[in-house]
Amino acid sequence: MNAAVQELLATLGPDLVKVGDDIPQRNWADQVGLEPQRPLALLLPRSTDDVSKALAICHRHRQPVVTQGGMTGLAGGAHPGEGEVALSLERMNGIEEVDAASGTLTALAGTPLYLIQRAAEEAGLMCGIDLGARGSCTIGGNVSTNAGGNQVLRYGMARKNVLGLEVVLSDGRVVRSLNKMMKNNAGYDWTQMFIGSEGTLGVVTRVVLSLHARPRNIQTAVLAVKDVSDAIKVLRAAEKALPGGLLVFEAMWSEFYGIATTTIGVPAPIERGHDLYLLVEAPTGDAGPEAFENFLGEMYEAGLVRDAVVAKSRAERDKLWALRESVYEYGKHLPKQIGFDVSIPLNRMPEAVAALRRDMPNAVDGVIWVVFGHVADSNLHINAMPPRYTPEAKLKIEKLVYDLTASLGGSVSAEHGIGRMKKPYLSMTRTGPELALMATVKQALDPLGILNPGRVL
Amino acid sequence: MNAAVQELLATLGPDLVKVGDDIPQRNWADQVGLEPQRPLALLLPRSTDDVSKALAICHRHRQPVVTQGGMTGLAGGAHPGEGEVALSLERMNGIEEVDAASGTLTALAGTPLYLIQRAAEEAGLMCGIDLGARGSCTIGGNVSTNAGGNQVLRYGMARKNVLGLEVVLSDGRVVRSLNKMMKNNAGYDWTQMFIGSEGTLGVVTRVVLSLHARPRNIQTAVLAVKDVSDAIKVLRAAEKALPGGLLVFEAMWSEFYGIATTTIGVPAPIERGHDLYLLVEAPTGDAGPEAFENFLGEMYEAGLVRDAVVAKSRAERDKLWALRESVYEYGKHLPKQIGFDVSIPLNRMPEAVAALRRDMPNAVDGVIWVVFGHVADSNLHINAMPPRYTPEAKLKIEKLVYDLTASLGGSVSAEHGIGRMKKPYLSMTRTGPELALMATVKQALDPLGILNPGRVL
């Protein structure tokens, strides 16, 4: 047993420090399919003070530490590396305050997102962060990765929902600003550095979120449009005509819609054969659905919307959403996928889709592929399913997607982060001076490089 | 002439480097009333490359530099200190691109805010940043100070409107991310460090802003409510009932309303004698004003709104706004003011107002004072006018306001920043570990301390 683990055990005791067979499989791997790796030890702090003591010891021993939340990451950030101690926030789970007057919620970093969403709802408000992994991802992980998800168009990435943080630095020092105020220009907003830096600069232990009013009477529709240029025109028109704009704007190109309504078997609310389908939602408050329906009528008359179906009930809404959610059923019906999470500036998105259609079939013979995504926030998801999943096929498709992304000024990671998996591609989106500046910040905050080493940079 | 100025002149020439009597008064002082100070030299770069060369020279000579934008700051950040070279971005003025499809605008840092607002409007969009100094403040200054203003409730502080930056570091290196995407998690978002750090970490030379749809058909009303608790209830109810929520929520307590409608002479749309008045605006899009009027009716029936007047025309709207803007007329009618820009968590705001009413009259005999502000974003402005403006009176009132702010977990600077003027009070809002962390960042990015020395930290 190495000296760091010995001192951790001696100081924190066997309840907080697990070794050997006492380390559950859960902490050996995240969701990306890397070879599971048992960490040297598993730390299970119950308090910020525990985290502080643990990091002070690791710092003294130059012991690398990987921080773990809900283990739902898609970039390998929380996946243990050889010789790393895992620091799991799972026991630091709890909502400390919902302040309905201030519109804020304070929680420990290990609190699962769905518990935060529920607590906000019980106070008559809502959490602006939502993503598929809500049942197991933690708010600390959401903040550390600057999580995106389904509501970014309206509420922004995780960063825009964070008002305050408590962070433990690499040497164990605790820095706290449990700020509840929208306006606070008293010195540097140091919390920004820890949002989206994927645990490489410090360990987030507490989070203050701003909450939002829950929009009333949400209208849901699926629209068919000619192409992504028209889709963006519809988006801008909606933002002007509807006082609450749009909450949801999910694009599904014809390849995606085709698979959803044939292979997966979701009923087609609009006939196949259009180029692009949009799932949109708009809040209408107490004003009734007329404004939304009038808006769609105007778009139809203007030729921007070719066909539209509006949900008239909860059941109809669920059927429209089943189109978008068909992608979660691919595993049962289709070959193994290579998934992409990229951003493309909206003005280049037509080129991106045209290039994918031109080049994807030539990249790998017989590849099945789809493109879809939130679009309005610049995010495209591309799933490619080669007939045989070989390293060569994977490489060819990755090269196609990332070269295209870089050539259009896009980002190789829209919302999943860099972690370990996208490190080879980071320099396609970031320049040398940017990477040097990131390294300067890393050096200043974690000079020994013990926090999530090998991730991001 | 010192060696740094000599090398600046030799390298950049007399068109870009002014000395002695060639330095206009404009660059000697900002708006806070400090003794004007002629800088050692005035640098007037025309390009990022000029800024880079100038800073490289200053860095080599350890020459302190103060960066200047529109000179409208209220914290002394851009006011030259003895022995400083002034770097004014005034010639780096121009909008480089408005990308309506992406909803973004790219501008040089010295571009005045009103030109950016106008360019956004011409593209059918709007800029989320707006403040009283729009005619002369620059976008570089807005970003560097994380400016607040009139639209924070809806669009957030400047930080939330920035997508990309170009920055020159203290040694002249240029770092650029002219990102146009809402989602981009490719490594650290280093731009966040330069937003709101008041020019102490680098010089912002280019800015990419996200633009917004311009809300159609804005309704304006003045409401009377019992107290700030009821005001917050009205705010939350509006966010639920109205799909677009509120754009404006300006609180004016009775002292403020009294002076506006008597001393300043603005007609009173609602009788005096209520405790708190709210100026609110809501967008109603193409749906018509009924939803807004119904909402006010419901609030009246629920007893939360005691009286209300809705503007029926542009002229009536201007009359309601004249109440809030009466504060800009104080100089003509009232004694010299001591102004405050603090934040108070919303749940402590009732206590803050009660304490001000209890303690302000005792702080200085015969003091006239008002409290007002955006409130929904936690911002309170307090203006105190002692019968005789003495250093003692000023100190007493400052002590009252800042002690109260600190005791309620508030911030000594909501939107104006720290600069030089609020440095003595920074530790009332920030802890030792926070200040140490800020110093670590400063040391990493400006190890020689040449950028805006003595500001913020």
Coordinates of N, CA, C and O in Angstrom, one line a residue, chain B residues 188-256:
Chain B
Y188 N -11.1 24.7 -21.2 CA -11.5 25.7 -20.3 C -12.1 26.9 -21.1 O -11.6 27.3 -22.1
D189 N -13.2 27.5 -20.6 CA -13.7 28.8 -21.2 C -12.9 29.9 -20.6 O -13.3 30.5 -19.6
W190 N -11.7 30.1 -21.1 CA -10.7 31.1 -20.5 C -11.3 32.5 -20.6 O -10.8 33.4 -19.9
T191 N -12.2 32.7 -21.5 CA -12.7 34.1 -21.7 C -13.4 34.6 -20.4 O -13.4 35.8 -20.1
Q192 N -13.9 33.7 -19.6 CA -14.6 34.1 -18.4 C -13.7 34.9 -17.4 O -14.2 35.7 -16.7
M193 N -12.4 34.5 -17.4 CA -11.5 35.2 -16.5 C -11.4 36.7 -16.8 O -11.1 37.5 -15.9
F194 N -11.5 37.1 -18.1 CA -11.3 38.5 -18.4 C -12.6 39.3 -18.3 O -12.5 40.5 -18.3
I195 N -13.7 38.6 -18.2 CA -15.0 39.3 -18.0 C -15.1 39.7 -16.6 O -15.0 38.9 -15.7
G196 N -15.2 41.0 -16.3 CA -15.4 41.5 -14.9 C -14.2 41.6 -14.1 O -14.2 41.9 -12.9
S197 N -13.0 41.4 -14.7 CA -11.8 41.5 -13.9 C -11.2 42.9 -14.1 O -10.0 43.1 -13.7
E198 N -11.9 43.8 -14.7 CA -11.6 45.2 -14.8 C -10.2 45.5 -15.3 O -9.5 46.4 -14.8
G199 N -9.8 44.8 -16.4 CA -8.6 45.1 -17.1 C -7.3 44.7 -16.3 O -6.2 45.1 -16.7
T200 N -7.5 44.0 -15.2 CA -6.3 43.7 -14.4 C -5.6 42.4 -14.9 O -4.5 42.1 -14.4
L201 N -6.2 41.6 -15.8 CA -5.6 40.4 -16.2 C -5.3 40.4 -17.7 O -4.5 39.5 -18.1
G202 N -5.8 41.3 -18.4 CA -5.5 41.4 -19.9 C -6.3 42.5 -20.5 O -7.2 43.1 -19.8
V203 N -6.0 42.8 -21.7 CA -6.7 43.9 -22.4 C -7.6 43.3 -23.5 O -7.1 42.6 -24.4
V204 N -8.9 43.5 -23.3 CA -9.9 43.0 -24.3 C -9.8 43.8 -25.5 O -9.9 45.1 -25.5
T205 N -9.6 43.2 -26.7 CA -9.5 43.9 -27.9 C -10.7 43.7 -28.9 O -10.9 44.5 -29.8
R206 N -11.3 42.5 -28.8 CA -12.4 42.2 -29.7 C -13.5 41.4 -28.9 O -13.1 40.6 -28.0
V207 N -14.7 41.5 -29.2 CA -15.8 40.9 -28.5 C -16.8 40.3 -29.5 O -17.2 40.9 -30.5
V208 N -17.2 39.1 -29.2 CA -18.4 38.5 -29.9 C -19.5 38.4 -29.0 O -19.4 37.8 -27.9
L209 N -20.6 39.1 -29.3 CA -21.8 39.1 -28.5 C -22.9 38.2 -29.1 O -23.0 38.1 -30.3
S210 N -23.7 37.5 -28.2 CA -24.9 36.9 -28.7 C -26.0 38.0 -28.7 O -26.1 38.8 -27.8
L211 N -26.8 38.0 -29.8 CA -27.9 38.9 -29.9 C -29.2 38.2 -29.5 O -29.3 37.0 -29.5
H212 N -30.2 39.0 -29.3 CA -31.5 38.5 -29.0 C -32.6 39.0 -29.9 O -32.4 40.0 -30.6
A213 N -33.7 38.3 -29.9 CA -34.9 38.8 -30.6 C -35.4 40.0 -29.9 O -35.4 40.0 -28.7
R214 N -35.9 41.0 -30.6 CA -36.5 42.2 -30.0 C -37.9 41.8 -29.6 O -38.7 41.5 -30.5
P215 N -38.3 41.9 -28.3 CA -39.6 41.6 -27.9 C -40.6 42.6 -28.6 O -40.4 43.8 -28.6
R216 N -41.7 42.1 -29.1 CA -42.7 42.9 -29.7 C -43.8 43.3 -28.7 O -44.2 42.5 -27.8
N217 N -44.3 44.5 -28.9 CA -45.5 45.0 -28.1 C -45.3 44.9 -26.6 O -45.8 44.0 -25.9
I218 N -44.5 45.8 -26.1 CA -44.2 45.8 -24.7 C -45.2 46.7 -23.9 O -45.5 47.8 -24.3
Q219 N -45.7 46.1 -22.9 CA -46.7 46.8 -22.0 C -45.9 47.4 -20.8 O -45.0 46.7 -20.3
T220 N -46.3 48.6 -20.4 CA -45.6 49.3 -19.3 C -46.7 49.7 -18.2 O -47.8 50.1 -18.6
A221 N -46.3 49.4 -17.0 CA -47.3 49.8 -15.9 C -46.5 50.3 -14.7 O -45.4 49.9 -14.5
V222 N -47.2 51.1 -13.9 CA -46.7 51.4 -12.5 C -47.7 50.8 -11.5 O -48.9 51.0 -11.7
L223 N -47.2 50.1 -10.6 CA -48.0 49.4 -9.6 C -47.6 49.9 -8.2 O -46.5 50.2 -7.9
A224 N -48.6 50.0 -7.3 CA -48.3 50.2 -5.9 C -48.5 48.9 -5.1 O -49.5 48.2 -5.4
V225 N -47.5 48.6 -4.3 CA -47.6 47.3 -3.5 C -47.3 47.6 -2.0 O -46.8 48.7 -1.7
K226 N -47.7 46.7 -1.2 CA -47.5 46.9 0.3 C -46.1 47.0 0.7 O -45.7 47.9 1.4
D227 N -45.3 46.1 0.2 CA -43.9 46.0 0.6 C -43.1 45.2 -0.3 O -43.6 44.6 -1.3
V228 N -41.8 45.0 -0.1 CA -40.9 44.3 -1.0 C -41.2 42.8 -1.0 O -41.1 42.1 -2.1
S229 N -41.8 42.2 0.1 CA -42.2 40.8 0.0 C -43.3 40.6 -1.0 O -43.3 39.7 -1.8
D230 N -44.3 41.5 -1.0 CA -45.3 41.5 -2.0 C -44.8 41.7 -3.4 O -45.3 41.1 -4.3
A231 N -43.8 42.6 -3.5 CA -43.3 42.9 -4.8 C -42.7 41.6 -5.4 O -42.9 41.3 -6.6
I232 N -42.0 40.9 -4.6 CA -41.3 39.6 -5.1 C -42.4 38.6 -5.5 O -42.3 37.9 -6.4
K233 N -43.5 38.6 -4.7 CA -44.6 37.7 -5.0 C -45.2 38.1 -6.4 O -45.5 37.2 -7.2
V234 N -45.3 39.4 -6.7 CA -45.8 39.8 -8.0 C -44.9 39.4 -9.1 O -45.3 38.9 -10.1
L235 N -43.6 39.5 -8.8 CA -42.6 39.1 -9.8 C -42.7 37.7 -10.2 O -42.7 37.3 -11.3
R236 N -42.8 36.8 -9.1 CA -42.8 35.4 -9.4 C -44.1 35.0 -10.1 O -44.1 34.1 -11.0
A237 N -45.2 35.7 -9.7 CA -46.5 35.4 -10.3 C -46.4 35.8 -11.8 O -47.0 35.1 -12.7
A238 N -45.8 36.9 -12.1 CA -45.7 37.3 -13.5 C -44.9 36.4 -14.3 O -45.2 36.1 -15.5
E239 N -43.8 35.8 -13.7 CA -43.0 34.9 -14.5 C -43.8 33.6 -14.8 O -43.5 32.9 -15.8
K240 N -44.8 33.3 -14.0 CA -45.6 32.1 -14.3 C -46.7 32.4 -15.3 O -47.0 31.6 -16.2
A241 N -47.4 33.5 -15.0 CA -48.6 33.8 -15.8 C -48.3 34.3 -17.2 O -49.0 34.0 -18.2
L242 N -47.2 35.0 -17.3 CA -46.9 35.7 -18.6 C -45.8 34.9 -19.3 O -44.7 34.7 -18.7
P243 N -46.0 34.4 -20.5 CA -45.0 33.5 -21.1 C -43.6 34.2 -21.3 O -42.6 33.5 -21.2
G244 N -43.6 35.5 -21.5 CA -42.4 36.2 -21.6 C -41.9 36.8 -20.3 O -40.9 37.5 -20.3
G245 N -42.5 36.5 -19.2 CA -42.1 37.1 -17.9 C -42.1 38.6 -18.0 O -42.8 39.3 -18.7
L246 N -41.2 39.2 -17.2 CA -41.0 40.7 -17.2 C -39.7 41.1 -17.7 O -38.7 40.4 -17.6
L247 N -39.6 42.2 -18.4 CA -38.4 42.7 -18.9 C -37.8 43.7 -18.0 O -36.6 43.9 -17.9
V248 N -38.7 44.4 -17.3 CA -38.3 45.5 -16.4 C -39.0 45.4 -15.1 O -40.2 45.0 -15.1
F249 N -38.3 45.6 -14.0 CA -38.9 45.5 -12.7 C -38.1 46.5 -11.8 O -37.1 46.1 -11.2
E250 N -38.5 47.7 -11.8 CA -37.8 48.8 -11.1 C -38.6 49.2 -9.8 O -39.8 49.6 -10.0
A251 N -38.0 49.0 -8.7 CA -38.6 49.4 -7.4 C -38.3 50.8 -7.0 O -37.2 51.2 -7.2
M252 N -39.3 51.5 -6.5 CA -39.1 52.9 -6.0 C -39.8 53.0 -4.7 O -41.1 52.9 -4.7
W253 N -39.1 53.1 -3.6 CA -39.8 53.2 -2.3 C -40.3 54.6 -2.1 O -40.1 55.5 -2.9
S254 N -41.2 54.7 -1.1 CA -42.0 55.9 -0.9 C -41.1 57.2 -0.9 O -41.5 58.2 -1.4
E255 N -39.9 57.1 -0.3 CA -39.0 58.3 -0.2 C -38.7 58.8 -1.6 O -38.7 59.9 -2.0
F256 N -38.4 57.8 -2.5 CA -38.0 58.1 -3.9 C -39.2 58.6 -4.6 O -39.1 59.6 -5.3

